Amino acid sequence: MPVDYRRIFAATPTPFLILQPNSPQFTIVAVNDAYLKATLTERDGPTGIVGRGLFEVFPDNPNDPQATGTSRLRESLDAVIREGVPHAMPVQKYDIPVPNSNDGSFEERYWSPINVPLSGLDGATELIIHHATDVTDLVHLQKAAAARDESFIALRSQNEWLATEIERRSAAESVVLQTNEELAATMYAIAHDLRSPLRALDGYAALVLKDEAVSASEQSRNYLGRIRSAAQRMGELMDALLTLGKLSKEPLRRQAVDLADIARQEFEDLRVADPSRNARLIADKMLVAHGDERLLRVVIHNLVQNAWKFTRHTPETVITLGHSKRDGEAVYTVSDNGIGFEPEHAAQLFRPFHRLRPEEFDGTGIGLATIKRIIDRHGGRVWAEGK
């Protein structure tokens, strides 16, 4: 049975062209189906490629000023004619025209070509077999891998910088922490050591007041009373500083804590101490938070005390303990109908020794700073809203 090599050539699954060695035209003599499919072309008809020059059918992409496909392919074909041996080319970017496109657009393609001479009896090249494998997908994968590698290198570099930055900041924070601990220890020692002489000052002033021979005049008694009052206020401040210093040392013991119950206890103590006040507390039957009960009791104590203090001049004191959800966070509030404050002062209220109307209301200026320290230790936030 005779072999029909034309049918075999047409059915071969890899792209082939047969070219005449008539440089520079390189007329297309034959083409198989795989090549037509890969290049989106037709064999015959008005747009057929057989009988036309290779570079007439496949010119460079005019929109790509760096296109070198035609020049390199022409060099390879000329080398085949000149040397009479196959010539394999490196992967080439060689865009192909999109058929039936009104704007003359091209599609990006990458090829792995090889050109093989078919020689006659005299050794001269009679035809050239042009075999081009479409490797566009492979090139895109390689580019994606290269981009991924570059991203990985950039990410690794960024991670190394981040690790260095974390180490640097950790070292700086350690110095700050050590300094803060030393300051806290110094503050604690000073506060502790000052309590004894302040108690002595208050005690001796009290003894002098009892001695009528020494404190006979009203002016003398007034001065001694001022000395005792100043010593007691200073003692309260020292106690507050000691409490503030202890907050950062003891570990948290988290549990369910009923804030409403604590608030009622604090409110009742204030009512007993000042029964003349017209006051009421509004709170849920239970208001449970999770934290260190001892520390949260300090928080509620300070907040209720503040509310009681700053509603002193209202006809009826109303203190409200509330709870809400904001952006997924549990928010607990203690509000009152007292004197309020200007909104621009809100951030300053939690600074140590900052007092609201010190000439009118007594206090150490440590209460809200203590509250902030406790809430910070619990991983929460504290703020003030007023008018």
PDB file of C-alpha atoms in Angstrom, residues 45-192:
ATOM      1  CA  GLY A  45      -8.874  31.325  -0.407  1.00  0.00           C
ATOM      2  CA  PRO A  46      -8.661  35.130  -0.369  1.00  0.00           C
ATOM      3  CA  THR A  47      -6.892  35.129   2.996  1.00  0.00           C
ATOM      4  CA  GLY A  48      -4.970  31.899   2.464  1.00  0.00           C
ATOM      5  CA  ILE A  49      -1.251  31.901   3.254  1.00  0.00           C
ATOM      6  CA  VAL A  50       0.005  29.324   0.719  1.00  0.00           C
ATOM      7  CA  GLY A  51       1.829  31.049  -2.138  1.00  0.00           C
ATOM      8  CA  ARG A  52       2.501  34.213  -0.136  1.00  0.00           C
ATOM      9  CA  GLY A  53       5.695  35.406   1.457  1.00  0.00           C
ATOM     10  CA  LEU A  54       6.270  34.392   5.080  1.00  0.00           C
ATOM     11  CA  PHE A  55       6.852  37.938   6.344  1.00  0.00           C
ATOM     12  CA  GLU A  56       3.948  39.295   4.303  1.00  0.00           C
ATOM     13  CA  VAL A  57       1.660  36.939   6.207  1.00  0.00           C
ATOM     14  CA  PHE A  58       3.409  37.300   9.567  1.00  0.00           C
ATOM     15  CA  PRO A  59       4.872  40.809   9.923  1.00  0.00           C
ATOM     16  CA  ASP A  60       6.117  42.267  13.193  1.00  0.00           C
ATOM     17  CA  ASN A  61       3.529  43.774  15.512  1.00  0.00           C
ATOM     18  CA  PRO A  62       3.519  47.489  14.558  1.00  0.00           C
ATOM     19  CA  ASN A  63       2.362  48.342  18.097  1.00  0.00           C
ATOM     20  CA  ASP A  64       5.489  46.802  19.613  1.00  0.00           C
ATOM     21  CA  PRO A  65       8.533  48.990  18.887  1.00  0.00           C
ATOM     22  CA  GLN A  66      10.812  46.320  20.375  1.00  0.00           C
ATOM     23  CA  ALA A  67       9.534  43.507  18.155  1.00  0.00           C
ATOM     24  CA  THR A  68      12.416  41.508  16.585  1.00  0.00           C
ATOM     25  CA  GLY A  69      10.597  38.351  15.460  1.00  0.00           C
ATOM     26  CA  THR A  70      10.888  38.840  11.708  1.00  0.00           C
ATOM     27  CA  SER A  71      14.530  39.944  11.735  1.00  0.00           C
ATOM     28  CA  ARG A  72      15.664  36.995  13.864  1.00  0.00           C
ATOM     29  CA  LEU A  73      13.637  34.481  11.873  1.00  0.00           C
ATOM     30  CA  ARG A  74      15.040  35.874   8.608  1.00  0.00           C
ATOM     31  CA  GLU A  75      18.585  35.549  10.019  1.00  0.00           C
ATOM     32  CA  SER A  76      17.901  31.913  10.935  1.00  0.00           C
ATOM     33  CA  LEU A  77      16.474  31.066   7.490  1.00  0.00           C
ATOM     34  CA  ASP A  78      19.412  32.757   5.727  1.00  0.00           C
ATOM     35  CA  ALA A  79      21.794  30.752   7.929  1.00  0.00           C
ATOM     36  CA  VAL A  80      20.060  27.512   6.852  1.00  0.00           C
ATOM     37  CA  ILE A  81      20.518  28.420   3.166  1.00  0.00           C
ATOM     38  CA  ARG A  82      24.096  29.486   3.715  1.00  0.00           C
ATOM     39  CA  GLU A  83      25.258  26.591   5.890  1.00  0.00           C
ATOM     40  CA  GLY A  84      22.900  23.831   4.762  1.00  0.00           C
ATOM     41  CA  VAL A  85      22.298  22.594   8.308  1.00  0.00           C
ATOM     42  CA  PRO A  86      19.303  22.861  10.747  1.00  0.00           C
ATOM     43  CA  HIS A  87      19.141  25.963  12.855  1.00  0.00           C
ATOM     44  CA  ALA A  88      17.325  26.011  16.219  1.00  0.00           C
ATOM     45  CA  MET A  89      16.263  29.383  17.550  1.00  0.00           C
ATOM     46  CA  PRO A  90      15.761  30.449  21.165  1.00  0.00           C
ATOM     47  CA  VAL A  91      12.222  31.192  22.277  1.00  0.00           C
ATOM     48  CA  GLN A  92      10.913  34.170  20.296  1.00  0.00           C
ATOM     49  CA  LYS A  93       8.153  36.678  20.988  1.00  0.00           C
ATOM     50  CA  TYR A  94       6.347  36.768  17.664  1.00  0.00           C
ATOM     51  CA  ASP A  95       2.818  38.191  17.768  1.00  0.00           C
ATOM     52  CA  ILE A  96       0.294  37.043  15.169  1.00  0.00           C
ATOM     53  CA  PRO A  97      -2.413  39.149  13.490  1.00  0.00           C
ATOM     54  CA  VAL A  98      -5.938  38.548  14.779  1.00  0.00           C
ATOM     55  CA  PRO A  99      -8.101  37.528  11.782  1.00  0.00           C
ATOM     56  CA  ASN A 100     -11.100  39.670  10.867  1.00  0.00           C
ATOM     57  CA  SER A 101     -10.098  42.410  13.300  1.00  0.00           C
ATOM     58  CA  ASN A 102     -10.999  45.893  12.125  1.00  0.00           C
ATOM     59  CA  ASP A 103      -8.238  47.561  14.101  1.00  0.00           C
ATOM     60  CA  GLY A 104      -5.437  45.327  12.864  1.00  0.00           C
ATOM     61  CA  SER A 105      -4.752  44.018  16.350  1.00  0.00           C
ATOM     62  CA  PHE A 106      -2.162  41.377  17.220  1.00  0.00           C
ATOM     63  CA  GLU A 107      -2.185  38.572  19.773  1.00  0.00           C
ATOM     64  CA  GLU A 108       0.895  38.039  21.925  1.00  0.00           C
ATOM     65  CA  ARG A 109       2.561  34.702  21.226  1.00  0.00           C
ATOM     66  CA  TYR A 110       5.861  32.997  22.064  1.00  0.00           C
ATOM     67  CA  TRP A 111       7.409  30.320  19.849  1.00  0.00           C
ATOM     68  CA  SER A 112      10.205  27.764  19.935  1.00  0.00           C
ATOM     69  CA  PRO A 113      11.268  27.522  16.235  1.00  0.00           C
ATOM     70  CA  ILE A 114      13.627  25.224  14.337  1.00  0.00           C
ATOM     71  CA  ASN A 115      14.424  25.491  10.594  1.00  0.00           C
ATOM     72  CA  VAL A 116      15.572  22.399   8.692  1.00  0.00           C
ATOM     73  CA  PRO A 117      16.919  22.364   5.071  1.00  0.00           C
ATOM     74  CA  LEU A 118      15.781  19.833   2.459  1.00  0.00           C
ATOM     75  CA  SER A 119      18.682  19.460   0.019  1.00  0.00           C
ATOM     76  CA  GLY A 120      18.621  18.285  -3.598  1.00  0.00           C
ATOM     77  CA  LEU A 121      21.008  15.911  -5.291  1.00  0.00           C
ATOM     78  CA  ASP A 122      23.473  18.712  -5.825  1.00  0.00           C
ATOM     79  CA  GLY A 123      23.464  19.548  -2.107  1.00  0.00           C
ATOM     80  CA  ALA A 124      21.731  22.862  -2.575  1.00  0.00           C
ATOM     81  CA  THR A 125      18.804  23.720  -0.311  1.00  0.00           C
ATOM     82  CA  GLU A 126      15.578  23.214  -2.291  1.00  0.00           C
ATOM     83  CA  LEU A 127      13.059  23.683   0.549  1.00  0.00           C
ATOM     84  CA  ILE A 128      13.071  24.686   4.215  1.00  0.00           C
ATOM     85  CA  ILE A 129      10.913  23.013   6.849  1.00  0.00           C
ATOM     86  CA  HIS A 130       9.914  25.566   9.453  1.00  0.00           C
ATOM     87  CA  HIS A 131       8.707  23.972  12.699  1.00  0.00           C
ATOM     88  CA  ALA A 132       7.407  26.343  15.407  1.00  0.00           C
ATOM     89  CA  THR A 133       5.967  25.146  18.723  1.00  0.00           C
ATOM     90  CA  ASP A 134       3.652  27.571  20.519  1.00  0.00           C
ATOM     91  CA  VAL A 135       5.080  27.977  24.046  1.00  0.00           C
ATOM     92  CA  THR A 136       3.012  31.027  25.055  1.00  0.00           C
ATOM     93  CA  ASP A 137       1.427  29.301  28.056  1.00  0.00           C
ATOM     94  CA  LEU A 138       4.825  28.075  29.260  1.00  0.00           C
ATOM     95  CA  VAL A 139       6.343  31.568  28.982  1.00  0.00           C
ATOM     96  CA  HIS A 140       3.418  33.057  30.902  1.00  0.00           C
ATOM     97  CA  LEU A 141       3.897  30.448  33.616  1.00  0.00           C
ATOM     98  CA  GLN A 142       7.609  31.255  33.758  1.00  0.00           C
ATOM     99  CA  LYS A 143       6.825  34.968  34.027  1.00  0.00           C
ATOM    100  CA  ALA A 144       4.310  34.284  36.775  1.00  0.00           C
ATOM    101  CA  ALA A 145       6.892  32.151  38.584  1.00  0.00           C
ATOM    102  CA  ALA A 146       9.511  34.877  38.197  1.00  0.00           C
ATOM    103  CA  ALA A 147       7.074  37.474  39.514  1.00  0.00           C
ATOM    104  CA  ARG A 148       6.237  35.157  42.398  1.00  0.00           C
ATOM    105  CA  ASP A 149       9.935  34.692  43.111  1.00  0.00           C
ATOM    106  CA  GLU A 150      10.450  38.457  43.041  1.00  0.00           C
ATOM    107  CA  SER A 151       7.489  38.897  45.368  1.00  0.00           C
ATOM    108  CA  PHE A 152       8.891  36.201  47.636  1.00  0.00           C
ATOM    109  CA  ILE A 153      12.303  37.892  47.691  1.00  0.00           C
ATOM    110  CA  ALA A 154      10.664  41.260  48.382  1.00  0.00           C
ATOM    111  CA  LEU A 155       8.503  39.702  51.092  1.00  0.00           C
ATOM    112  CA  ARG A 156      11.498  37.973  52.646  1.00  0.00           C
ATOM    113  CA  SER A 157      13.410  41.250  52.582  1.00  0.00           C
ATOM    114  CA  GLN A 158      10.454  43.014  54.153  1.00  0.00           C
ATOM    115  CA  ASN A 159      10.160  40.297  56.795  1.00  0.00           C
ATOM    116  CA  GLU A 160      13.864  40.602  57.592  1.00  0.00           C
ATOM    117  CA  TRP A 161      13.455  44.375  57.930  1.00  0.00           C
ATOM    118  CA  LEU A 162      10.374  43.858  60.078  1.00  0.00           C
ATOM    119  CA  ALA A 163      12.206  41.393  62.320  1.00  0.00           C
ATOM    120  CA  THR A 164      15.060  43.886  62.710  1.00  0.00           C
ATOM    121  CA  GLU A 165      12.598  46.692  63.427  1.00  0.00           C
ATOM    122  CA  ILE A 166      10.758  44.567  65.993  1.00  0.00           C
ATOM    123  CA  GLU A 167      14.036  43.709  67.664  1.00  0.00           C
ATOM    124  CA  ARG A 168      15.055  47.378  67.701  1.00  0.00           C
ATOM    125  CA  ARG A 169      11.722  48.507  69.082  1.00  0.00           C
ATOM    126  CA  SER A 170      11.667  45.694  71.626  1.00  0.00           C
ATOM    127  CA  ALA A 171      15.072  46.829  72.864  1.00  0.00           C
ATOM    128  CA  ALA A 172      13.834  50.426  73.058  1.00  0.00           C
ATOM    129  CA  GLU A 173      10.657  49.328  74.835  1.00  0.00           C
ATOM    130  CA  SER A 174      12.725  47.297  77.283  1.00  0.00           C
ATOM    131  CA  VAL A 175      14.701  50.431  78.147  1.00  0.00           C
ATOM    132  CA  VAL A 176      11.477  52.421  78.515  1.00  0.00           C
ATOM    133  CA  LEU A 177       9.905  49.636  80.570  1.00  0.00           C
ATOM    134  CA  GLN A 178      12.932  49.455  82.820  1.00  0.00           C
ATOM    135  CA  THR A 179      12.878  53.241  83.205  1.00  0.00           C
ATOM    136  CA  ASN A 180       9.157  53.199  83.960  1.00  0.00           C
ATOM    137  CA  GLU A 181       9.638  50.429  86.497  1.00  0.00           C
ATOM    138  CA  GLU A 182      12.414  52.394  88.153  1.00  0.00           C
ATOM    139  CA  LEU A 183      10.224  55.517  88.220  1.00  0.00           C
ATOM    140  CA  ALA A 184       7.314  53.515  89.600  1.00  0.00           C
ATOM    141  CA  ALA A 185       9.555  51.997  92.263  1.00  0.00           C
ATOM    142  CA  THR A 186      10.896  55.452  93.164  1.00  0.00           C
ATOM    143  CA  MET A 187       7.378  56.890  93.326  1.00  0.00           C
ATOM    144  CA  TYR A 188       6.237  53.974  95.485  1.00  0.00           C
ATOM    145  CA  ALA A 189       9.189  54.383  97.851  1.00  0.00           C
ATOM    146  CA  ILE A 190       8.663  58.147  98.171  1.00  0.00           C
ATOM    147  CA  ALA A 191       4.940  57.757  98.792  1.00  0.00           C
ATOM    148  CA  HIS A 192       5.545  55.008 101.325  1.00  0.00           C
TER     149      HIS A 192
END
